[in-house]
GROMACS .gro file of C-alpha atoms in nm:
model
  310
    1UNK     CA    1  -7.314   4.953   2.832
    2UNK     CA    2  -7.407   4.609   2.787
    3UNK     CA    3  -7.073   4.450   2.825
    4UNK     CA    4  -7.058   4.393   3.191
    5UNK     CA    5  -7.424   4.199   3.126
    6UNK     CA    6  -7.266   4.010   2.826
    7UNK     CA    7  -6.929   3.848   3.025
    8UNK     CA    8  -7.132   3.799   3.366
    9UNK     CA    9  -7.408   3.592   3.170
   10UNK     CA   10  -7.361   3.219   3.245
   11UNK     CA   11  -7.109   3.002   3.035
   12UNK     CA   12  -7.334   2.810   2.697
   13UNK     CA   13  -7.174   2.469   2.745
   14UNK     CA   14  -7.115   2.283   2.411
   15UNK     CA   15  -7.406   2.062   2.299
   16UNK     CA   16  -7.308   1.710   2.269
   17UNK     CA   17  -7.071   1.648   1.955
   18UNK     CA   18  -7.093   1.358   1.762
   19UNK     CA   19  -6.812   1.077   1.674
   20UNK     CA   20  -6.811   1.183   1.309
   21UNK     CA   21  -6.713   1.536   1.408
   22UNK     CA   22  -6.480   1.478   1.661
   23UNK     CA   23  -6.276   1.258   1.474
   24UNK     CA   24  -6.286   1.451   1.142
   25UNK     CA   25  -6.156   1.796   1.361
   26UNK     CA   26  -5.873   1.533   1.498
   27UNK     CA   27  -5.772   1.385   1.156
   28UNK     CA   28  -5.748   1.756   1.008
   29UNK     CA   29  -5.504   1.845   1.336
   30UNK     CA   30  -5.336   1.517   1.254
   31UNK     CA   31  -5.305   1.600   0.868
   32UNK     CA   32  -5.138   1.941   0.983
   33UNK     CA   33  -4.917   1.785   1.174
   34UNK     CA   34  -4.806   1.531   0.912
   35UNK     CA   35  -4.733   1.871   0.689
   36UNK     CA   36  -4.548   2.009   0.984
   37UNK     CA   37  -4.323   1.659   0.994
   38UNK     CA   38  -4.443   1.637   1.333
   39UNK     CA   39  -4.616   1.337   1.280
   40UNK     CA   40  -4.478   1.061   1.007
   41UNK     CA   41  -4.760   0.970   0.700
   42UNK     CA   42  -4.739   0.600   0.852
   43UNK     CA   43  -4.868   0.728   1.227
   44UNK     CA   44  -5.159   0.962   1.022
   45UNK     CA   45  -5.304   0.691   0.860
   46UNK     CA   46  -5.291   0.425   1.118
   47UNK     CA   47  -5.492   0.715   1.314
   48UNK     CA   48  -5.745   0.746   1.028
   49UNK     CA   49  -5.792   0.376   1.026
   50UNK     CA   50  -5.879   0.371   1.391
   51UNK     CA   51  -6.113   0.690   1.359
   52UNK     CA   52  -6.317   0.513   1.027
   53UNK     CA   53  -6.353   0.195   1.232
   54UNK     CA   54  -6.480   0.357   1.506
   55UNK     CA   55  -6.672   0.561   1.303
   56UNK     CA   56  -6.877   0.260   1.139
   57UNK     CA   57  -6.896   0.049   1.496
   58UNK     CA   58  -7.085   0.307   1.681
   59UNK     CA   59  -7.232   0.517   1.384
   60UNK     CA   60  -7.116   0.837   1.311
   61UNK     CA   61  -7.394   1.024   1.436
   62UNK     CA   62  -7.358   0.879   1.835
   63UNK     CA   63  -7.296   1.152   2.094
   64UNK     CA   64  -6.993   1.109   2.220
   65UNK     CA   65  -7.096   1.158   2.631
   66UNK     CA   66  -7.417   0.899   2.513
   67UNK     CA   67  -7.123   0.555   2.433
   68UNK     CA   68  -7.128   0.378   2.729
   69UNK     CA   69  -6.850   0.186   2.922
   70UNK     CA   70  -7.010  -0.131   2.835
   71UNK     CA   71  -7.019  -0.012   2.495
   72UNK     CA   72  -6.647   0.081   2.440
   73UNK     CA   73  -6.625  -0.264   2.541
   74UNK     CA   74  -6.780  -0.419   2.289
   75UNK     CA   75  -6.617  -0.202   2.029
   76UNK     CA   76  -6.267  -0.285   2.177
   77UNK     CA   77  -6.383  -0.664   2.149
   78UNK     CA   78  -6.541  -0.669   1.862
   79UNK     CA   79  -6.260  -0.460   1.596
   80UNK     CA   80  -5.952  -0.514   1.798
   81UNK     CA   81  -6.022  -0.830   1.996
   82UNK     CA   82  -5.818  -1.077   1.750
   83UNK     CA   83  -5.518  -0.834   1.735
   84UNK     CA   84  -5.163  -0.983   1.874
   85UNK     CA   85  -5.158  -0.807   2.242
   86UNK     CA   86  -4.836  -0.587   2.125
   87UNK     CA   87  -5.063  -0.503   1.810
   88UNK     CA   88  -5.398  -0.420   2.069
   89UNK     CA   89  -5.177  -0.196   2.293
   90UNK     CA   90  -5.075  -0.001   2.041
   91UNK     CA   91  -5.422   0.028   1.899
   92UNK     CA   92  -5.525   0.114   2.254
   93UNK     CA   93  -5.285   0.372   2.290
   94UNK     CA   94  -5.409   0.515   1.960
   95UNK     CA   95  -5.778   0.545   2.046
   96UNK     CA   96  -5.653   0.715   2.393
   97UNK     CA   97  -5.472   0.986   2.234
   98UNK     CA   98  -5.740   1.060   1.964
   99UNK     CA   99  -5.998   1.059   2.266
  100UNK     CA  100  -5.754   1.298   2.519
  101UNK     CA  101  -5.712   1.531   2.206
  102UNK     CA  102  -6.112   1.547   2.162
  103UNK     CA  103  -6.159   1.639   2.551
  104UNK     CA  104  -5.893   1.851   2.560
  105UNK     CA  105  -5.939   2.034   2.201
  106UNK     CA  106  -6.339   1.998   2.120
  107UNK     CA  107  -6.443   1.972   2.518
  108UNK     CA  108  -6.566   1.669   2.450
  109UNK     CA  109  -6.689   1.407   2.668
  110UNK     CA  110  -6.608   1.026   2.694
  111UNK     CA  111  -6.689   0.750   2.938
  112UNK     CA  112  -6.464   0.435   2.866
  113UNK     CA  113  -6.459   0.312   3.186
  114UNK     CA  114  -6.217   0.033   3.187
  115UNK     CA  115  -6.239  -0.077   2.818
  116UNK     CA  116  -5.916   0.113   2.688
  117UNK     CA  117  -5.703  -0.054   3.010
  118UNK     CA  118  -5.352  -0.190   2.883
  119UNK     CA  119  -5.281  -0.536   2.784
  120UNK     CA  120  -5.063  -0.644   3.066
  121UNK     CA  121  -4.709  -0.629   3.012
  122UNK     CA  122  -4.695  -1.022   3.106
  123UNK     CA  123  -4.908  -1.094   2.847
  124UNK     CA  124  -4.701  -0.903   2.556
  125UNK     CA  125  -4.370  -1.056   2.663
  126UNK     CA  126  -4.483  -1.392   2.656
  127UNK     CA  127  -4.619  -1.327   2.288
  128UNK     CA  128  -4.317  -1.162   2.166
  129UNK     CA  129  -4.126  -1.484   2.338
  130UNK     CA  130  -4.357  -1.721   2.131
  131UNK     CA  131  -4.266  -1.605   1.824
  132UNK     CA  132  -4.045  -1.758   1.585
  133UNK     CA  133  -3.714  -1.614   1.530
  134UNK     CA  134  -3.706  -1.304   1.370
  135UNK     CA  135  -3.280  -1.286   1.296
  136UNK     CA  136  -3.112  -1.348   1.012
  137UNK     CA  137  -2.797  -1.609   1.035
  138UNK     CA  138  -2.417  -1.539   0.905
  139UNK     CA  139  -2.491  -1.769   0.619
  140UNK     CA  140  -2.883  -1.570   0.495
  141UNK     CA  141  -2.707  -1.257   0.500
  142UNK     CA  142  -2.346  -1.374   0.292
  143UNK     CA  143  -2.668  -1.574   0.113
  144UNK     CA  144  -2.834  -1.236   0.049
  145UNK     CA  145  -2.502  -1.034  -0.034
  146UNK     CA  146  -2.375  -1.342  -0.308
  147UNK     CA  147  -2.738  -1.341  -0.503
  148UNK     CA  148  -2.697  -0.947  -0.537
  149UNK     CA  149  -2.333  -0.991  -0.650
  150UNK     CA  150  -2.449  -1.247  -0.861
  151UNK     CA  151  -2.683  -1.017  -1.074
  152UNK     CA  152  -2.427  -0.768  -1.169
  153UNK     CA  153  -2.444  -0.682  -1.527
  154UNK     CA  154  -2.811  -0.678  -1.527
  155UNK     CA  155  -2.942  -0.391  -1.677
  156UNK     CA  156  -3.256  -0.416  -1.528
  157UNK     CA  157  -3.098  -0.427  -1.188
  158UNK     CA  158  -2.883  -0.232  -0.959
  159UNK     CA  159  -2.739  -0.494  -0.735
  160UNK     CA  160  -2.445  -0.240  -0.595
  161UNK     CA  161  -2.672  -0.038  -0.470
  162UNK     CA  162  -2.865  -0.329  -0.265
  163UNK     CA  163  -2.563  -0.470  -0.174
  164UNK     CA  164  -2.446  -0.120   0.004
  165UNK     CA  165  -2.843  -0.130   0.169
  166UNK     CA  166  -2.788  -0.470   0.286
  167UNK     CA  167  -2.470  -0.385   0.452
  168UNK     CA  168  -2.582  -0.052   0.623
  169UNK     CA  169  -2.891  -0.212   0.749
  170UNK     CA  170  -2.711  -0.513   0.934
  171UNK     CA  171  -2.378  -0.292   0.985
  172UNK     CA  172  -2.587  -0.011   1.221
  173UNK     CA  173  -2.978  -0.183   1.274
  174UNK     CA  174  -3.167   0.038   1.016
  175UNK     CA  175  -3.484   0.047   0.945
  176UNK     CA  176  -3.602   0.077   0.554
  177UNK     CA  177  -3.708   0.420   0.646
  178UNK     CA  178  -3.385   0.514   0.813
  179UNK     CA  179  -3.206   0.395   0.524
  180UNK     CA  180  -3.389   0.575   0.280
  181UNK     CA  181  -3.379   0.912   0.524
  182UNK     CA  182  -2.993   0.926   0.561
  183UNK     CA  183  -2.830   1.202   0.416
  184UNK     CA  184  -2.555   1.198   0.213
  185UNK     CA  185  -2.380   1.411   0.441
  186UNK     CA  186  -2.430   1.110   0.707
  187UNK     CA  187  -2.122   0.928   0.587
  188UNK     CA  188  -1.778   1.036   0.701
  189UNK     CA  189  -1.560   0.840   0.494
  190UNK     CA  190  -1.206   0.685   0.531
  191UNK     CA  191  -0.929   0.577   0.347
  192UNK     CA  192  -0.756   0.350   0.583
  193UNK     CA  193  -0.950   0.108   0.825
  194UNK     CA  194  -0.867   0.129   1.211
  195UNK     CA  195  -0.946  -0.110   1.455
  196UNK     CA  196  -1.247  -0.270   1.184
  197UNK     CA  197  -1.366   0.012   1.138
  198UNK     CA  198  -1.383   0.253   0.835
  199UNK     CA  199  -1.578   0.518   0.821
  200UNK     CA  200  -1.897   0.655   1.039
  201UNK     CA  201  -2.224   0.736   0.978
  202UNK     CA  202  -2.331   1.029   1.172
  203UNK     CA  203  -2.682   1.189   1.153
  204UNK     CA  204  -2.978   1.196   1.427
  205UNK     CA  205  -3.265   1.001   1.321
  206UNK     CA  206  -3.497   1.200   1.100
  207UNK     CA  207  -3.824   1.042   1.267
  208UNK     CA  208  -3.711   1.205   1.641
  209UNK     CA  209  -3.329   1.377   1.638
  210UNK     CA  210  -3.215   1.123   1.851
  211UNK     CA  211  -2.844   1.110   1.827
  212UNK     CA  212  -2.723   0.825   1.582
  213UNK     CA  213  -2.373   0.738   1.525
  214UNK     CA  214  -2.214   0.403   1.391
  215UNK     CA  215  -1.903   0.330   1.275
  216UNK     CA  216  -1.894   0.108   0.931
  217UNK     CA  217  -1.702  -0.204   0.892
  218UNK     CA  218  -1.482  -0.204   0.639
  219UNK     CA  219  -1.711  -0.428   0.363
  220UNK     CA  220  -1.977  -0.175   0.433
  221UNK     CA  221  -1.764   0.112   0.335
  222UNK     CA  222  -1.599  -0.088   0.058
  223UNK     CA  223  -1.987  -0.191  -0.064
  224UNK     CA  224  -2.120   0.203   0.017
  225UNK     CA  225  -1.806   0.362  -0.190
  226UNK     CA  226  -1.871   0.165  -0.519
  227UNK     CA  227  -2.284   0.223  -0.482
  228UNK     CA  228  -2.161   0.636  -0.467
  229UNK     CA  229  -1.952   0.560  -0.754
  230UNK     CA  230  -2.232   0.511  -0.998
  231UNK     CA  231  -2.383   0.767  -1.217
  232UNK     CA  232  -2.669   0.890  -1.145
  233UNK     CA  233  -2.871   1.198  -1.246
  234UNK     CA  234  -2.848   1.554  -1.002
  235UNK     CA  235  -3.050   1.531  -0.709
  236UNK     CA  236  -3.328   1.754  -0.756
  237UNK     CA  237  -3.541   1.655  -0.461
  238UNK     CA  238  -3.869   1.464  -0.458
  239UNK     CA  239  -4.102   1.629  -0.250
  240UNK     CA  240  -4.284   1.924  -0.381
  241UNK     CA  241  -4.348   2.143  -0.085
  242UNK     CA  242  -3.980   2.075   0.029
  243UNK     CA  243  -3.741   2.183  -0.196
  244UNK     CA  244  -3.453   2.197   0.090
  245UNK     CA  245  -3.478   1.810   0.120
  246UNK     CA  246  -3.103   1.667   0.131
  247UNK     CA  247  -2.985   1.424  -0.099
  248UNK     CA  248  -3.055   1.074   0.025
  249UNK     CA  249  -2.728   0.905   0.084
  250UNK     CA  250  -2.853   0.634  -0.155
  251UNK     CA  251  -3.034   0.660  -0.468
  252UNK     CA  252  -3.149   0.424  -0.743
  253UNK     CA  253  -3.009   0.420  -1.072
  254UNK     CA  254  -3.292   0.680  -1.178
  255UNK     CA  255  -3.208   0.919  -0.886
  256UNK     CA  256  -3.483   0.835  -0.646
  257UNK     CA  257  -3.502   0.758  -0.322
  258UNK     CA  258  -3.488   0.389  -0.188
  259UNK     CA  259  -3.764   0.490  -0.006
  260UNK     CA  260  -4.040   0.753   0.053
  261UNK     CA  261  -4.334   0.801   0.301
  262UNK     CA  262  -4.536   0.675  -0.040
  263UNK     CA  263  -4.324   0.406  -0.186
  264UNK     CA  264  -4.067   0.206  -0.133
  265UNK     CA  265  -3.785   0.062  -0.362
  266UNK     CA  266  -3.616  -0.108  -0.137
  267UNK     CA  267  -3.848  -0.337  -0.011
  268UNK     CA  268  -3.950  -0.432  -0.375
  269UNK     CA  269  -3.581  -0.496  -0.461
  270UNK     CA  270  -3.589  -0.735  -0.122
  271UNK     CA  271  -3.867  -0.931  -0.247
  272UNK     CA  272  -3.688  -0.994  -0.587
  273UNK     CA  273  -3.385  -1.101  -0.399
  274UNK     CA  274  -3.527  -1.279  -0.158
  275UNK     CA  275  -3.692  -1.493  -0.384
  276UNK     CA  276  -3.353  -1.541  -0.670
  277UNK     CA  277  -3.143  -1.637  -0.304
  278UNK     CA  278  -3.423  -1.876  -0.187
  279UNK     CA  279  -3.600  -2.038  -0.542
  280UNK     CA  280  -3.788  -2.287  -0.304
  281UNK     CA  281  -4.124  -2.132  -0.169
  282UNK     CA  282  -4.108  -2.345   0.165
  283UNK     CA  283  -3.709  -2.232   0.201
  284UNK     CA  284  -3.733  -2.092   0.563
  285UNK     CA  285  -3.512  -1.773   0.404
  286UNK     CA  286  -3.857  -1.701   0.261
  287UNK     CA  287  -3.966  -1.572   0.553
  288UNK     CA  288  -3.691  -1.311   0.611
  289UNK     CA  289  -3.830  -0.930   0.596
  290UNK     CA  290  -3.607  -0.600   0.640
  291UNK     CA  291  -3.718  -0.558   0.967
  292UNK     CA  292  -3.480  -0.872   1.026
  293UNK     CA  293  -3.142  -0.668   0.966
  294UNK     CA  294  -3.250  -0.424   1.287
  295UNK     CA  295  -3.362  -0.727   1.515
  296UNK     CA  296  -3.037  -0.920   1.482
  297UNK     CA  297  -2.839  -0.611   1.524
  298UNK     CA  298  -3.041  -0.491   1.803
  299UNK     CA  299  -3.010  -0.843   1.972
  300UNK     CA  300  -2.661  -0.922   1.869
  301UNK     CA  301  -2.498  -0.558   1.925
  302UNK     CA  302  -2.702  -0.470   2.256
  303UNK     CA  303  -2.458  -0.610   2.500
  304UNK     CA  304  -2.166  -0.495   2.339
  305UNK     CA  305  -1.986  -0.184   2.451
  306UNK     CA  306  -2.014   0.158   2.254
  307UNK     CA  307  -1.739   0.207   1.989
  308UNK     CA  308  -1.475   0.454   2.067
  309UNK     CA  309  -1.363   0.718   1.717
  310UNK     CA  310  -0.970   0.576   1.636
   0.00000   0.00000   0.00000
């Protein structure tokens, strides 16, 4: 009998939540999407850096609808202001997801006003353009490839293995983690080279199933074969929760990964390298990173027409 009272009373609007709430209800969505693989370990952490700093600028206990435009401001200013502009956009964009989830999610209320507003696209073109050269030459790479063929025999060392890393990354633009994510169904091999090429890899990208498919140059196939041909012990995954994980294309000696959303071999073995090619702290090959092998493929390769199979 009381029913028809109970749904036609008024609507009990949500008090006022505070920043440490709201941000701890959006980092435990965020964790469950990290198990769900919807969002990378990388992306979930960046977002609990944001939320912490937050956190501490305007004091967890602040009301949300109580931060004021000019405040935002200030906070923007203040944590974020000495950022590159690419690295404060991306921050930017951060905070503006993490606030559209609260709204949307915990009815929350924010007034930014015009503090989360975009770096200008200008402005982040002319940064990237005022940065030194980020691509490797013909003669860093071959530099790179001789010091790892110049360790083999080391038993503390598994130079084929780099060397076949080396060549995939600058061979299709790969990123450490797309390296360490390929499958080892990914490479269709061949015995005879056609054209240059011998060989494709073809998997999506595990980050986003876009469609991925390179072919391999003959020295990355030759370099890729005798890395498969070492012994190594039965995959028997890594990741607890996932026992359905494919074999990584590559492994280590020891059967791991090159690289996991927790660690990563290969950039360790890149330092090490890096630093037997280039003895000389002030060498300018010092300052070569992985991230390298994608941005002269990316800048090199762009123009060039897709590759046909045959």
């Amino acid at each position: 009998a009381r029913w028809p009272t109970i749904v036609a009373a008024p609507q009990i609007q949500p008090a006022s939540q505070t920043i440490a709430d709201l941000f701890a209800a959006f980092l435990t969505d965020s964790e469950a999407r990290h198990a769900a693989r919807e969002r990378s370990l990388k992306q979930h952490r960046q977002y609990g850096y944001v939320c912490r700093a937050l956190d501490k600028h305007f004091g967890g206990a602040s009301r949300a609808n109580r931060i004021s435009p000019m405040a935002w401001t200030d906070a923007i200013t203040t944590l974020y202001g000495t950022l590159s502009p690419v690295s404060r956009q991306n921050t930017i964009v951060m905070i503006r997801t993490i606030i559209k989830w609260c709204e949307t999610t915990r009815d929350a209320t924010f007034t930014t006003g015009s503090a989360l507003r975009s770096v200008p696209t200008r402005t982040r073109r002319r940064h990237k353009r005022m940065q030194p050269g980020k691509m490797f030459t013909p003669d860093q790479i071959m530099k790179l490839i001789e010091t790892c063929r110049s360790i083999h025999g080391n038993p503390h060392a598994d130079p084929v293995t780099t060397e076949a890393a080396l060549w995939l990354m600058i061979n299709g633009g790969l990123r450490q983690s797309d390296l360490g994510q390929l499958s080892a169904g990914a490479y269709a091999a061949s015995d005879t080279a056609e054209h240059g090429v011998r060989g494709w890899i073809d998997e999506p990208r595990a980050k986003t199933e876009a469609y991925r498919r390179f072919p391999l140059w003959p020295e990355t196939a030759d370099a890729l074969d005798a890395a498969l041909a070492l012994k190594r012990p039965a995959w028997a995954g890594v990741e607890k929760d996932d026992p359905d994980q494919p074999e990584p294309l590559l492994r280590s000696l020891a059967g791991t990964p090159l690289y996991t959303e927790t660690s990563s071999l290969m950039v360790n073995r890149f330092k090490s390298l890096r630093k037997r090619a280039w003895p000389d702290p002030e060498s300018p090959g010092r300052a070569c990173t992985l991230g390298w092998f994608r941005h002269t493929h990316i800048t090199l390769a762009s123009p060039a027409p897709p590759p046909q199979p045959g």
